[in-house]
PDB file of C-alpha atoms in Angstrom:
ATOM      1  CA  UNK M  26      68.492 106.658 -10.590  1.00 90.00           C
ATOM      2  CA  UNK M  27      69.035 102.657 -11.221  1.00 90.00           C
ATOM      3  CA  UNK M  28      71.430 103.360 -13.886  1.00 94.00           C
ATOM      4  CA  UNK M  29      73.229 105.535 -11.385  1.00 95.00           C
ATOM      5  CA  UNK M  30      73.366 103.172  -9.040  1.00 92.00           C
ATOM      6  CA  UNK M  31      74.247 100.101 -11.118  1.00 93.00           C
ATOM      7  CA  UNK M  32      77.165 101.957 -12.983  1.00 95.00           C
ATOM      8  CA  UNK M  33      78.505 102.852  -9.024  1.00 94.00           C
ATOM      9  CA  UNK M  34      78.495  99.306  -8.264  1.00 91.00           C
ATOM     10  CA  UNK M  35      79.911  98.363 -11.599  1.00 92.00           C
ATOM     11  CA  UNK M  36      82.661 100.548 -10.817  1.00 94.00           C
ATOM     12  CA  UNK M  37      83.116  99.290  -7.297  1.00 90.00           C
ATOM     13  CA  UNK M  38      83.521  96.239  -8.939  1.00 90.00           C
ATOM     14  CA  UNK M  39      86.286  97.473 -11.444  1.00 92.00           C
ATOM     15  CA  UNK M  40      88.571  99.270  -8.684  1.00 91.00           C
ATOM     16  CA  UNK M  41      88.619  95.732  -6.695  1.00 90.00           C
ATOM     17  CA  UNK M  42      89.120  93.279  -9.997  1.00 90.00           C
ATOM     18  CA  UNK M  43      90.341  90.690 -10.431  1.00 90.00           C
ATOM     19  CA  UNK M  44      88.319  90.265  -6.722  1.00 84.00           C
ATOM     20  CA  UNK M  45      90.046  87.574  -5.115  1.00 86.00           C
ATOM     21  CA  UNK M  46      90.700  90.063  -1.500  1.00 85.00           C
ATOM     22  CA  UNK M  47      87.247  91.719  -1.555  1.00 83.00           C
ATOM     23  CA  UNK M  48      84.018  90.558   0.187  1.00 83.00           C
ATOM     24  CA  UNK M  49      80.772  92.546  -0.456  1.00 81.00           C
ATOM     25  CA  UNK M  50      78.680  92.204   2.890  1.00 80.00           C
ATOM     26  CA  UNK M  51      76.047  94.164   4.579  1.00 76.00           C
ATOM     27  CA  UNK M  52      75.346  94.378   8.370  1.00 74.00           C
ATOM     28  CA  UNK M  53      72.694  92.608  10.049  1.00 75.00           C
ATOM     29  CA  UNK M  54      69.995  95.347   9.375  1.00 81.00           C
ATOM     30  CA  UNK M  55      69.000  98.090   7.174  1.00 84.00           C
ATOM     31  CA  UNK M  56      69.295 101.181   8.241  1.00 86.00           C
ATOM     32  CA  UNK M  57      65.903 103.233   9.015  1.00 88.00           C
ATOM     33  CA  UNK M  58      65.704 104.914   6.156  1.00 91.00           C
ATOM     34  CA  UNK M  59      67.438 102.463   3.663  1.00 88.00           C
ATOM     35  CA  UNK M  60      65.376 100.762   0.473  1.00 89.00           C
ATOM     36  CA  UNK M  61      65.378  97.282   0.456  1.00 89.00           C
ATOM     37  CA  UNK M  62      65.157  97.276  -3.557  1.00 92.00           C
ATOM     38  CA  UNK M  63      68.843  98.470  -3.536  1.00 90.00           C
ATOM     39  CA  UNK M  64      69.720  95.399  -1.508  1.00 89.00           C
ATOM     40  CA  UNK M  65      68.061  93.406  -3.713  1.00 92.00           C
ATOM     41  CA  UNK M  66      69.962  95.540  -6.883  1.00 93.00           C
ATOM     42  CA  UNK M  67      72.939  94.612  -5.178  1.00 91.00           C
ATOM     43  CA  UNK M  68      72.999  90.969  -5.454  1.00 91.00           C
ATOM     44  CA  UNK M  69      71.034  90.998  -8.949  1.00 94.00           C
ATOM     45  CA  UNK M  70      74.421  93.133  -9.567  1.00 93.00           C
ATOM     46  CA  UNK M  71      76.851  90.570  -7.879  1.00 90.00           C
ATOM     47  CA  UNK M  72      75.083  87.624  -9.630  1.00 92.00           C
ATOM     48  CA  UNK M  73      75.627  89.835 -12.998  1.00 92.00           C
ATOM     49  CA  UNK M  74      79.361  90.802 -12.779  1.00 88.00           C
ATOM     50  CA  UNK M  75      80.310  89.547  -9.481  1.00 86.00           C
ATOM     51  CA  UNK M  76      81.941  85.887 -10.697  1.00 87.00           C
ATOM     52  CA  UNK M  77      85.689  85.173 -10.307  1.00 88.00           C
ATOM     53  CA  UNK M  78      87.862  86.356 -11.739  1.00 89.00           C
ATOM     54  CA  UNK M  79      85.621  89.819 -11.838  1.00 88.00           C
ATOM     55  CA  UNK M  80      85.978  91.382 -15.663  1.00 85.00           C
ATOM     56  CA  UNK M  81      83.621  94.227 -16.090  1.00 85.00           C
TER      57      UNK M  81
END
């Protein structure tokens, strides 16, 4: 679900806080069978909590 997914990033982004040595990146494609919407999730998600230094 979403709410899965959001609360795995979230939590990425509480194991690497404060952030300062982690860059979130993807490769230059998406795989075959990947969903672009995630991608998208992803940086709404980044916008949302991803801002220096990271307190979520």
């Amino acid at each position: 679900s979403d709410e899965d997914f959001a609360n795995y990033i979230k939590n990425m982004f509480r194991e690497m806080a404060p952030g300062y040595r982690f860059i979130v990146g993807m490769g230059d494609n998406l795989p075959f069978d990947g969903d672009i919407n995630r991608v998208r999730r992803v940086v709404e998600l980044i916008d949302q909590y991803g801002k220096l230094p990271i307190e979520v």
